[in-house]
PDB file of C-alpha atoms and ligand atoms in Angstrom:
ATOM      1  CA  MET A  10     150.300 127.365 114.035  1.00 47.00           C
ATOM      2  CA  ALA A  11     146.195 126.648 114.417  1.00 58.00           C
ATOM      3  CA  SER A  12     144.751 126.736 117.881  1.00 72.00           C
ATOM      4  CA  PHE A  13     141.277 125.628 118.818  1.00 78.00           C
ATOM      5  CA  ARG A  14     139.684 128.353 120.856  1.00 77.00           C
ATOM      6  CA  PRO A  15     137.785 127.046 123.799  1.00 75.00           C
ATOM      7  CA  GLY A  16     133.900 126.367 123.621  1.00 80.00           C
ATOM      8  CA  ASP A  17     134.114 126.593 119.824  1.00 90.00           C
ATOM      9  CA  PRO A  18     132.031 123.214 118.719  1.00 93.00           C
ATOM     10  CA  GLN A  19     133.313 123.133 115.344  1.00 95.00           C
ATOM     11  CA  ALA A  20     136.779 123.525 116.568  1.00 95.00           C
ATOM     12  CA  VAL A  21     137.098 121.760 119.195  1.00 96.00           C
ATOM     13  CA  GLN A  22     134.564 118.808 116.949  1.00 97.00           C
ATOM     14  CA  GLU A  23     138.301 119.342 114.673  1.00 97.00           C
ATOM     15  CA  LEU A  24     140.493 119.004 117.346  1.00 97.00           C
ATOM     16  CA  PHE A  25     139.502 115.210 118.218  1.00 98.00           C
ATOM     17  CA  GLU A  26     139.103 114.436 114.906  1.00 98.00           C
ATOM     18  CA  GLN A  27     142.521 115.275 114.025  1.00 97.00           C
ATOM     19  CA  ILE A  28     143.833 113.191 117.231  1.00 97.00           C
ATOM     20  CA  ALA A  29     141.557 110.118 116.942  1.00 98.00           C
ATOM     21  CA  PRO A  30     144.812 107.914 115.683  1.00 97.00           C
ATOM     22  CA  ARG A  31     147.231 108.684 118.741  1.00 97.00           C
ATOM     23  CA  TYR A  32     144.362 109.720 121.309  1.00 98.00           C
ATOM     24  CA  ASP A  33     144.402 106.460 123.689  1.00 98.00           C
ATOM     25  CA  GLN A  34     148.263 105.812 123.038  1.00 97.00           C
ATOM     26  CA  LEU A  35     149.020 109.550 124.497  1.00 98.00           C
ATOM     27  CA  ASN A  36     146.801 108.930 127.210  1.00 98.00           C
ATOM     28  CA  ASP A  37     148.419 106.006 128.077  1.00 98.00           C
ATOM     29  CA  LEU A  38     151.823 107.375 127.834  1.00 97.00           C
ATOM     30  CA  LEU A  39     150.954 110.589 129.460  1.00 98.00           C
ATOM     31  CA  SER A  40     149.532 109.160 132.132  1.00 98.00           C
ATOM     32  CA  PHE A  41     150.785 106.150 132.543  1.00 98.00           C
ATOM     33  CA  GLY A  42     147.820 103.741 132.508  1.00 98.00           C
ATOM     34  CA  LEU A  43     146.563 105.781 135.351  1.00 98.00           C
ATOM     35  CA  HIS A  44     143.524 106.943 133.397  1.00 98.00           C
ATOM     36  CA  ARG A  45     142.334 103.980 132.944  1.00 98.00           C
ATOM     37  CA  LEU A  46     142.274 103.730 137.247  1.00 98.00           C
ATOM     38  CA  TRP A  47     140.190 107.322 137.190  1.00 98.00           C
ATOM     39  CA  LYS A  48     137.738 105.393 134.885  1.00 98.00           C
ATOM     40  CA  ARG A  49     137.080 102.643 136.764  1.00 98.00           C
ATOM     41  CA  GLN A  50     136.659 105.315 139.496  1.00 98.00           C
ATOM     42  CA  ALA A  51     134.026 106.451 137.845  1.00 98.00           C
ATOM     43  CA  ILE A  52     132.416 102.681 136.427  1.00 98.00           C
ATOM     44  CA  ALA A  53     132.489 102.279 140.219  1.00 98.00           C
ATOM     45  CA  TRP A  54     130.198 104.483 140.813  1.00 98.00           C
ATOM     46  CA  LEU A  55     127.674 103.955 138.325  1.00 98.00           C
ATOM     47  CA  GLN A  56     127.497 100.464 140.282  1.00 98.00           C
ATOM     48  CA  PRO A  57     126.340  99.142 136.423  1.00 98.00           C
ATOM     49  CA  GLN A  58     124.159  96.450 136.436  1.00 98.00           C
ATOM     50  CA  PRO A  59     122.818  93.469 134.289  1.00 98.00           C
ATOM     51  CA  GLY A  60     119.844  94.314 132.228  1.00 98.00           C
ATOM     52  CA  GLN A  61     120.796  98.093 132.348  1.00 98.00           C
ATOM     53  CA  HIS A  62     121.106 100.452 129.383  1.00 98.00           C
ATOM     54  CA  LEU A  63     124.010 102.705 129.715  1.00 99.00           C
ATOM     55  CA  LEU A  64     125.339 105.767 127.760  1.00 99.00           C
ATOM     56  CA  ASP A  65     128.442 107.437 127.376  1.00 99.00           C
ATOM     57  CA  LEU A  66     128.427 110.725 126.423  1.00 98.00           C
ATOM     58  CA  CYS A  67     131.687 112.200 124.290  1.00 98.00           C
ATOM     59  CA  CYS A  68     132.863 108.841 124.660  1.00 99.00           C
ATOM     60  CA  GLY A  69     135.428 109.386 122.109  1.00 98.00           C
ATOM     61  CA  THR A  70     137.380 106.099 120.923  1.00 98.00           C
ATOM     62  CA  GLY A  71     134.428 104.182 123.199  1.00 98.00           C
ATOM     63  CA  ASP A  72     136.589 102.897 126.087  1.00 98.00           C
ATOM     64  CA  LEU A  73     134.693 103.037 128.929  1.00 98.00           C
ATOM     65  CA  ALA A  74     131.273 102.693 126.531  1.00 98.00           C
ATOM     66  CA  LEU A  75     132.758  98.926 126.076  1.00 98.00           C
ATOM     67  CA  VAL A  76     133.653  98.221 129.634  1.00 98.00           C
ATOM     68  CA  LEU A  77     130.246  99.338 130.682  1.00 98.00           C
ATOM     69  CA  ALA A  78     128.850  96.703 127.823  1.00 98.00           C
ATOM     70  CA  GLY A  79     130.454  93.965 129.644  1.00 98.00           C
ATOM     71  CA  ARG A  80     129.371  95.011 132.911  1.00 98.00           C
ATOM     72  CA  VAL A  81     125.464  95.109 131.282  1.00 98.00           C
ATOM     73  CA  ARG A  82     125.221  91.852 130.045  1.00 98.00           C
ATOM     74  CA  PRO A  83     123.105  89.903 129.824  1.00 98.00           C
ATOM     75  CA  GLY A  84     120.129  91.926 128.755  1.00 98.00           C
ATOM     76  CA  GLY A  85     121.629  95.296 129.353  1.00 98.00           C
ATOM     77  CA  SER A  86     123.013  98.027 126.806  1.00 98.00           C
ATOM     78  CA  VAL A  87     124.982 100.853 125.954  1.00 99.00           C
ATOM     79  CA  LEU A  88     125.180 103.840 123.222  1.00 99.00           C
ATOM     80  CA  GLY A  89     128.153 105.972 122.543  1.00 99.00           C
ATOM     81  CA  ILE A  90     128.045 109.501 121.833  1.00 99.00           C
ATOM     82  CA  ASP A  91     130.227 111.744 120.356  1.00 98.00           C
ATOM     83  CA  ALA A  92     130.172 114.793 117.932  1.00 98.00           C
ATOM     84  CA  ALA A  93     133.104 113.877 115.765  1.00 98.00           C
ATOM     85  CA  ALA A  94     133.560 110.985 113.417  1.00 98.00           C
ATOM     86  CA  ALA A  95     136.754 109.538 113.992  1.00 98.00           C
ATOM     87  CA  PRO A  96     136.726 108.679 117.748  1.00 98.00           C
ATOM     88  CA  LEU A  97     133.845 106.819 117.005  1.00 98.00           C
ATOM     89  CA  ALA A  98     135.343 104.663 114.096  1.00 98.00           C
ATOM     90  CA  VAL A  99     138.100 103.429 116.281  1.00 98.00           C
ATOM     91  CA  ALA A 100     135.359 102.892 118.915  1.00 98.00           C
ATOM     92  CA  ALA A 101     133.346 100.993 116.188  1.00 98.00           C
ATOM     93  CA  ARG A 102     136.385  98.774 115.122  1.00 98.00           C
ATOM     94  CA  ARG A 103     137.190  98.126 118.851  1.00 98.00           C
ATOM     95  CA  ALA A 104     133.345  96.789 119.199  1.00 98.00           C
ATOM     96  CA  ALA A 105     133.355  94.688 115.379  1.00 98.00           C
ATOM     97  CA  ALA A 106     136.511  93.183 117.779  1.00 98.00           C
ATOM     98  CA  GLN A 107     134.298  91.825 120.618  1.00 98.00           C
ATOM     99  CA  PRO A 108     130.288  91.033 118.918  1.00 98.00           C
ATOM    100  CA  TRP A 109     129.127  89.836 122.038  1.00 98.00           C
ATOM    101  CA  LEU A 110     128.904  93.096 123.633  1.00 98.00           C
ATOM    102  CA  ALA A 111     126.022  95.158 123.122  1.00 98.00           C
ATOM    103  CA  VAL A 112     127.301  98.363 122.210  1.00 98.00           C
ATOM    104  CA  SER A 113     126.561 101.044 119.493  1.00 98.00           C
ATOM    105  CA  TRP A 114     127.608 104.506 118.600  1.00 98.00           C
ATOM    106  CA  GLN A 115     125.919 107.561 117.526  1.00 98.00           C
ATOM    107  CA  GLN A 116     127.597 110.595 115.887  1.00 98.00           C
ATOM    108  CA  GLY A 117     125.815 113.805 118.201  1.00 98.00           C
ATOM    109  CA  ASP A 118     125.530 116.173 120.015  1.00 98.00           C
ATOM    110  CA  ALA A 119     125.824 116.048 123.856  1.00 98.00           C
ATOM    111  CA  LEU A 120     123.941 119.212 124.637  1.00 98.00           C
ATOM    112  CA  ALA A 121     120.921 118.443 122.384  1.00 98.00           C
ATOM    113  CA  THR A 122     121.026 114.168 121.814  1.00 98.00           C
ATOM    114  CA  GLY A 123     117.528 113.886 121.024  1.00 98.00           C
ATOM    115  CA  LEU A 124     117.156 110.862 122.674  1.00 98.00           C
ATOM    116  CA  ALA A 125     113.504 110.131 124.882  1.00 98.00           C
ATOM    117  CA  SER A 126     114.103 111.738 128.615  1.00 98.00           C
ATOM    118  CA  ALA A 127     114.530 109.105 131.143  1.00 98.00           C
ATOM    119  CA  SER A 128     115.651 106.525 128.862  1.00 98.00           C
ATOM    120  CA  CYS A 129     118.568 105.808 130.359  1.00 98.00           C
ATOM    121  CA  ASP A 130     119.525 104.350 133.335  1.00 98.00           C
ATOM    122  CA  GLY A 131     122.607 105.834 134.130  1.00 99.00           C
ATOM    123  CA  ALA A 132     125.604 107.573 132.245  1.00 99.00           C
ATOM    124  CA  VAL A 133     129.112 108.968 132.233  1.00 98.00           C
ATOM    125  CA  ILE A 134     130.916 112.018 130.910  1.00 98.00           C
ATOM    126  CA  ALA A 135     134.122 111.358 130.613  1.00 98.00           C
ATOM    127  CA  TYR A 136     136.927 114.375 129.776  1.00 98.00           C
ATOM    128  CA  GLY A 137     133.875 115.858 127.620  1.00 98.00           C
ATOM    129  CA  LEU A 138     131.986 118.104 129.789  1.00 98.00           C
ATOM    130  CA  ARG A 139     135.284 120.495 129.831  1.00 98.00           C
ATOM    131  CA  ASN A 140     135.110 120.407 126.106  1.00 97.00           C
ATOM    132  CA  LEU A 141     130.907 121.440 125.832  1.00 98.00           C
ATOM    133  CA  ALA A 142     130.156 125.215 125.040  1.00 96.00           C
ATOM    134  CA  ASP A 143     128.162 125.409 127.755  1.00 97.00           C
ATOM    135  CA  PRO A 144     128.468 122.576 130.538  1.00 98.00           C
ATOM    136  CA  GLY A 145     125.656 123.496 132.392  1.00 98.00           C
ATOM    137  CA  THR A 146     123.368 122.320 129.295  1.00 98.00           C
ATOM    138  CA  GLY A 147     125.492 119.200 129.325  1.00 98.00           C
ATOM    139  CA  LEU A 148     124.342 118.959 132.676  1.00 98.00           C
ATOM    140  CA  LEU A 149     120.911 119.288 131.992  1.00 98.00           C
ATOM    141  CA  GLU A 150     120.830 117.586 129.125  1.00 98.00           C
ATOM    142  CA  LEU A 151     122.412 114.496 131.225  1.00 98.00           C
ATOM    143  CA  ARG A 152     119.689 114.417 133.977  1.00 99.00           C
ATOM    144  CA  ARG A 153     116.689 114.473 131.076  1.00 99.00           C
ATOM    145  CA  LEU A 154     118.040 111.196 129.582  1.00 98.00           C
ATOM    146  CA  LEU A 155     118.129 109.422 133.353  1.00 98.00           C
ATOM    147  CA  ARG A 156     115.452 108.097 134.814  1.00 98.00           C
ATOM    148  CA  ASP A 157     114.423 109.138 138.912  1.00 98.00           C
ATOM    149  CA  GLY A 158     117.410 107.514 140.685  1.00 98.00           C
ATOM    150  CA  GLY A 159     119.847 107.210 137.903  1.00 98.00           C
ATOM    151  CA  ARG A 160     123.400 107.270 138.464  1.00 98.00           C
ATOM    152  CA  ALA A 161     125.762 109.517 136.056  1.00 99.00           C
ATOM    153  CA  ALA A 162     129.237 109.689 136.783  1.00 99.00           C
ATOM    154  CA  VAL A 163     131.079 113.218 135.133  1.00 99.00           C
ATOM    155  CA  LEU A 164     135.247 112.743 134.902  1.00 99.00           C
ATOM    156  CA  ASP A 165     137.776 115.463 134.048  1.00 98.00           C
ATOM    157  CA  PHE A 166     140.510 117.541 134.970  1.00 98.00           C
ATOM    158  CA  ASN A 167     139.963 118.891 138.239  1.00 98.00           C
ATOM    159  CA  ARG A 168     140.308 123.138 138.399  1.00 96.00           C
ATOM    160  CA  SER A 169     142.949 123.107 141.367  1.00 93.00           C
ATOM    161  CA  SER A 170     144.874 125.976 142.995  1.00 93.00           C
ATOM    162  CA  GLY A 171     147.911 126.174 144.651  1.00 96.00           C
ATOM    163  CA  ALA A 172     150.115 123.759 144.414  1.00 97.00           C
ATOM    164  CA  VAL A 173     148.738 121.151 142.498  1.00 96.00           C
ATOM    165  CA  GLU A 174     147.812 123.850 139.822  1.00 96.00           C
ATOM    166  CA  SER A 175     151.153 124.921 139.337  1.00 97.00           C
ATOM    167  CA  PHE A 176     151.784 120.837 139.005  1.00 97.00           C
ATOM    168  CA  GLN A 177     149.575 120.409 136.885  1.00 97.00           C
ATOM    169  CA  SER A 178     150.538 123.436 134.557  1.00 96.00           C
ATOM    170  CA  PHE A 179     154.312 122.299 134.468  1.00 97.00           C
ATOM    171  CA  TYR A 180     152.556 118.758 133.917  1.00 98.00           C
ATOM    172  CA  LEU A 181     150.683 120.209 130.467  1.00 97.00           C
ATOM    173  CA  ARG A 182     153.229 122.467 129.405  1.00 97.00           C
ATOM    174  CA  ARG A 183     156.339 120.460 130.189  1.00 98.00           C
ATOM    175  CA  LEU A 184     155.629 117.209 129.330  1.00 97.00           C
ATOM    176  CA  VAL A 185     152.494 116.725 127.835  1.00 98.00           C
ATOM    177  CA  VAL A 186     152.607 119.293 125.033  1.00 97.00           C
ATOM    178  CA  PRO A 187     156.421 118.648 123.964  1.00 97.00           C
ATOM    179  CA  THR A 188     155.382 114.924 124.130  1.00 97.00           C
ATOM    180  CA  ALA A 189     152.417 116.087 121.520  1.00 97.00           C
ATOM    181  CA  GLU A 190     155.168 117.611 118.852  1.00 97.00           C
ATOM    182  CA  ARG A 191     157.145 114.854 118.723  1.00 96.00           C
ATOM    183  CA  PHE A 192     153.331 113.431 116.978  1.00 95.00           C
ATOM    184  CA  GLY A 193     153.277 116.969 115.138  1.00 95.00           C
ATOM    185  CA  ILE A 194     150.130 118.164 117.357  1.00 95.00           C
ATOM    186  CA  PRO A 195     151.261 120.473 119.706  1.00 94.00           C
ATOM    187  CA  GLU A 196     148.629 122.408 119.516  1.00 95.00           C
ATOM    188  CA  HIS A 197     145.818 119.997 120.137  1.00 95.00           C
ATOM    189  CA  TYR A 198     147.107 119.662 123.275  1.00 95.00           C
ATOM    190  CA  ALA A 199     147.926 123.173 124.165  1.00 95.00           C
ATOM    191  CA  TYR A 200     144.315 123.491 123.778  1.00 96.00           C
ATOM    192  CA  LEU A 201     143.771 121.066 127.070  1.00 95.00           C
ATOM    193  CA  GLU A 202     145.121 123.726 129.387  1.00 94.00           C
ATOM    194  CA  GLU A 203     143.369 126.678 127.931  1.00 94.00           C
ATOM    195  CA  SER A 204     140.275 124.420 128.371  1.00 96.00           C
ATOM    196  CA  LEU A 205     140.900 123.836 132.204  1.00 96.00           C
ATOM    197  CA  GLN A 206     140.913 127.968 132.831  1.00 94.00           C
ATOM    198  CA  ARG A 207     137.742 127.792 131.639  1.00 94.00           C
ATOM    199  CA  PHE A 208     136.312 124.840 133.217  1.00 97.00           C
ATOM    200  CA  PRO A 209     133.658 125.222 136.548  1.00 98.00           C
ATOM    201  CA  THR A 210     135.661 124.280 139.365  1.00 98.00           C
ATOM    202  CA  GLY A 211     134.529 121.309 141.625  1.00 98.00           C
ATOM    203  CA  SER A 212     131.689 123.687 143.640  1.00 98.00           C
ATOM    204  CA  GLU A 213     130.732 125.094 140.117  1.00 98.00           C
ATOM    205  CA  GLN A 214     129.880 122.056 138.770  1.00 98.00           C
ATOM    206  CA  GLN A 215     127.671 120.961 142.349  1.00 98.00           C
ATOM    207  CA  GLN A 216     126.283 123.839 141.517  1.00 98.00           C
ATOM    208  CA  LEU A 217     125.453 123.521 137.921  1.00 98.00           C
ATOM    209  CA  ALA A 218     124.335 119.527 138.759  1.00 98.00           C
ATOM    210  CA  ARG A 219     121.861 120.704 141.424  1.00 98.00           C
ATOM    211  CA  ARG A 220     120.364 123.493 138.813  1.00 98.00           C
ATOM    212  CA  ALA A 221     120.168 120.585 136.405  1.00 98.00           C
ATOM    213  CA  GLY A 222     117.864 119.386 138.618  1.00 98.00           C
ATOM    214  CA  PHE A 223     119.875 115.923 139.815  1.00 98.00           C
ATOM    215  CA  SER A 224     119.020 114.750 143.733  1.00 98.00           C
ATOM    216  CA  GLU A 225     122.121 113.810 144.978  1.00 98.00           C
ATOM    217  CA  VAL A 226     125.249 115.841 144.168  1.00 99.00           C
ATOM    218  CA  ARG A 227     129.278 115.282 145.252  1.00 98.00           C
ATOM    219  CA  HIS A 228     132.759 116.241 143.252  1.00 98.00           C
ATOM    220  CA  ARG A 229     135.229 114.475 144.507  1.00 98.00           C
ATOM    221  CA  PRO A 230     139.119 115.136 143.784  1.00 98.00           C
ATOM    222  CA  LEU A 231     141.068 112.449 142.281  1.00 98.00           C
ATOM    223  CA  ALA A 232     144.568 111.871 141.631  1.00 97.00           C
ATOM    224  CA  GLY A 233     145.465 114.050 144.666  1.00 97.00           C
ATOM    225  CA  GLY A 234     143.508 116.653 143.422  1.00 98.00           C
ATOM    226  CA  LEU A 235     144.661 116.912 139.790  1.00 98.00           C
ATOM    227  CA  MET A 236     141.263 114.912 138.325  1.00 98.00           C
ATOM    228  CA  GLY A 237     137.919 115.461 139.650  1.00 98.00           C
ATOM    229  CA  LEU A 238     134.683 112.823 139.809  1.00 99.00           C
ATOM    230  CA  LEU A 239     131.094 114.648 139.765  1.00 99.00           C
ATOM    231  CA  GLU A 240     129.172 112.145 141.713  1.00 99.00           C
ATOM    232  CA  LEU A 241     125.161 112.035 140.621  1.00 99.00           C
ATOM    233  CA  VAL A 242     121.895 110.804 141.155  1.00 98.00           C
ATOM    234  CA  ALA A 243     119.136 111.997 138.553  1.00 98.00           C
TER     235      ALA A 243
HETATM  236  C1  LIG B  19     142.551 110.393 129.833  1.00 63.66           C
HETATM  237  C2  LIG B  19     142.715 112.130 130.034  1.00 63.66           C
HETATM  238  C3  LIG B  19     142.858 113.413 129.339  1.00 63.66           C
HETATM  239  C4  LIG B  19     141.967 112.881 128.312  1.00 63.66           C
HETATM  240  C5  LIG B  19     141.789 114.700 127.169  1.00 63.66           C
HETATM  241  C6  LIG B  19     140.386 115.619 126.991  1.00 63.66           C
HETATM  242  C7  LIG B  19     141.003 116.346 126.688  1.00 63.66           C
HETATM  243  O1  LIG B  19     139.787 117.506 126.799  1.00 63.66           O
HETATM  244  C8  LIG B  19     141.844 116.256 125.586  1.00 63.66           C
HETATM  245  C9  LIG B  19     141.950 118.009 124.818  1.00 63.66           C
HETATM  246  C10 LIG B  19     142.758 117.662 123.834  1.00 63.66           C
HETATM  247  C11 LIG B  19     143.830 116.394 123.810  1.00 63.66           C
HETATM  248  C12 LIG B  19     144.142 115.871 124.577  1.00 63.66           C
HETATM  249  C13 LIG B  19     142.639 115.706 125.997  1.00 63.66           C
HETATM  250  C14 LIG B  19     143.009 114.603 125.698  1.00 63.66           C
HETATM  251  O2  LIG B  19     143.673 113.058 126.113  1.00 63.66           O
HETATM  252  C15 LIG B  19     143.957 112.280 131.306  1.00 63.66           C
HETATM  253  C16 LIG B  19     145.045 111.758 130.772  1.00 63.66           C
HETATM  254  C17 LIG B  19     145.799 112.283 129.298  1.00 63.66           C
HETATM  255  C18 LIG B  19     146.549 113.875 130.226  1.00 63.66           C
HETATM  256  C19 LIG B  19     146.918 114.182 128.730  1.00 63.66           C
HETATM  257  C20 LIG B  19     147.628 112.821 130.564  1.00 63.66           C
HETATM  258  C21 LIG B  19     147.470 114.587 131.858  1.00 63.66           C
HETATM  259  C22 LIG B  19     147.223 113.964 132.980  1.00 63.66           C
HETATM  260  C23 LIG B  19     147.776 115.260 134.588  1.00 63.66           C
HETATM  261  C24 LIG B  19     147.711 116.708 133.876  1.00 63.66           C
HETATM  262  C25 LIG B  19     149.040 114.647 134.866  1.00 63.66           C
HETATM  263  C26 LIG B  19     149.274 113.541 135.359  1.00 63.66           C
HETATM  264  C27 LIG B  19     150.522 112.949 136.342  1.00 63.66           C
HETATM  265  C28 LIG B  19     150.619 111.708 137.042  1.00 63.66           C
HETATM  266  C29 LIG B  19     151.827 111.799 137.710  1.00 63.66           C
HETATM  267  C30 LIG B  19     150.558 110.474 135.544  1.00 63.66           C
HETATM  268  C1  SAM B  20     138.766 114.546 125.019  1.00 63.66           C
HETATM  269  S1  SAM B  20     137.906 113.128 124.640  1.00 63.66           S
HETATM  270  C2  SAM B  20     136.850 112.062 125.842  1.00 63.66           C
HETATM  271  C3  SAM B  20     136.648 110.666 124.506  1.00 63.66           C
HETATM  272  C4  SAM B  20     136.354 109.493 126.036  1.00 63.66           C
HETATM  273  N1  SAM B  20     134.783 109.894 127.043  1.00 63.66           N
HETATM  274  C5  SAM B  20     137.567 109.232 127.053  1.00 63.66           C
HETATM  275  O1  SAM B  20     137.190 108.992 128.489  1.00 63.66           O
HETATM  276  O2  SAM B  20     138.719 109.135 127.224  1.00 63.66           O
HETATM  277  C6  SAM B  20     136.183 114.257 123.926  1.00 63.66           C
HETATM  278  C7  SAM B  20     135.529 114.054 122.937  1.00 63.66           C
HETATM  279  O3  SAM B  20     134.545 114.576 123.337  1.00 63.66           O
HETATM  280  C8  SAM B  20     133.554 115.044 122.059  1.00 63.66           C
HETATM  281  N2  SAM B  20     132.861 116.268 122.113  1.00 63.66           N
HETATM  282  C9  SAM B  20     132.746 117.439 122.330  1.00 63.66           C
HETATM  283  N3  SAM B  20     131.957 118.216 122.090  1.00 63.66           N
HETATM  284  C10 SAM B  20     131.441 117.528 121.983  1.00 63.66           C
HETATM  285  C11 SAM B  20     129.779 117.853 121.638  1.00 63.66           C
HETATM  286  N4  SAM B  20     129.134 118.900 121.588  1.00 63.66           N
HETATM  287  N5  SAM B  20     128.713 116.394 121.992  1.00 63.66           N
HETATM  288  C12 SAM B  20     129.358 115.293 121.883  1.00 63.66           C
HETATM  289  N6  SAM B  20     130.376 115.109 122.308  1.00 63.66           N
HETATM  290  C13 SAM B  20     131.710 115.952 121.809  1.00 63.66           C
HETATM  291  C14 SAM B  20     135.265 115.033 121.352  1.00 63.66           C
HETATM  292  O4  SAM B  20     134.888 114.828 119.883  1.00 63.66           O
HETATM  293  C15 SAM B  20     136.046 114.008 121.774  1.00 63.66           C
HETATM  294  O5  SAM B  20     135.927 113.060 121.597  1.00 63.66           O
END
């Protein structure tokens, strides 16, 4: 059985190339649709305004980017960046059905986007930071891309402890992976728990964000501590 070593960029990219066709369906199924609420909480922090130019790093199949593109109308735009082509193809198909949205897609590395400094009014990374080889470098690039005063929202699983950690592990091992097994991709979802074990805690993320140059930093647990939202001001 293949395994995807957390921190190996090629393996992580390949994982998301392979699960792209099932990704959204399994997120809805496995979280009972609650991931949409958690993403709305990330958007609420960003306070998107008409005319703003926003960035969705590790955008995947583009659900967040498409919502943001609606919120910055008229005059604004959203750029979604992802390392994997398959999720971007899903995102482009979804965007084609909404031609009024100013949204574009770029295959690239969130650790080195090549975009101009201070070129974005706001940015989101949803369930992406944990998949980067070096989350600290990811936060540095995020800060570089934002104009001073711009907001960023970093949504991901929360590295918890005690009963919450036990529930998280139980849910991932006993529900998530067996469900993924039915779609022939159990090892892809087994990676989730492995990647979480090496993910910085909320307070460690706060330290990394301050070191990256963010002026305001707050890590907020969501869903009873199962998820976490890093609220940042550049
Ligand atoms: C949107 C969500 C996860 C995105 C996601 C992130 C990754 O890094 C992956 C890596 C490998 C495969 C898939 C993913 C991936 O989908 C969160 C919702 C989906 C989760 C799979 C469900 C797990 C949620 C909590 C652990 C438990 C929620 C319990 C609640 C009662 C629903
Ligand atoms: C769990 S998905 C999150 C997708 C979307 N943000 C969401 O909330 O559903 C993680 C995404 O990060 C992308 N990714 C992983 N490493 C990356 C990197 N170094 N640069 C850009 N994207 C990356 C993967 O290809 C994948 O599409």
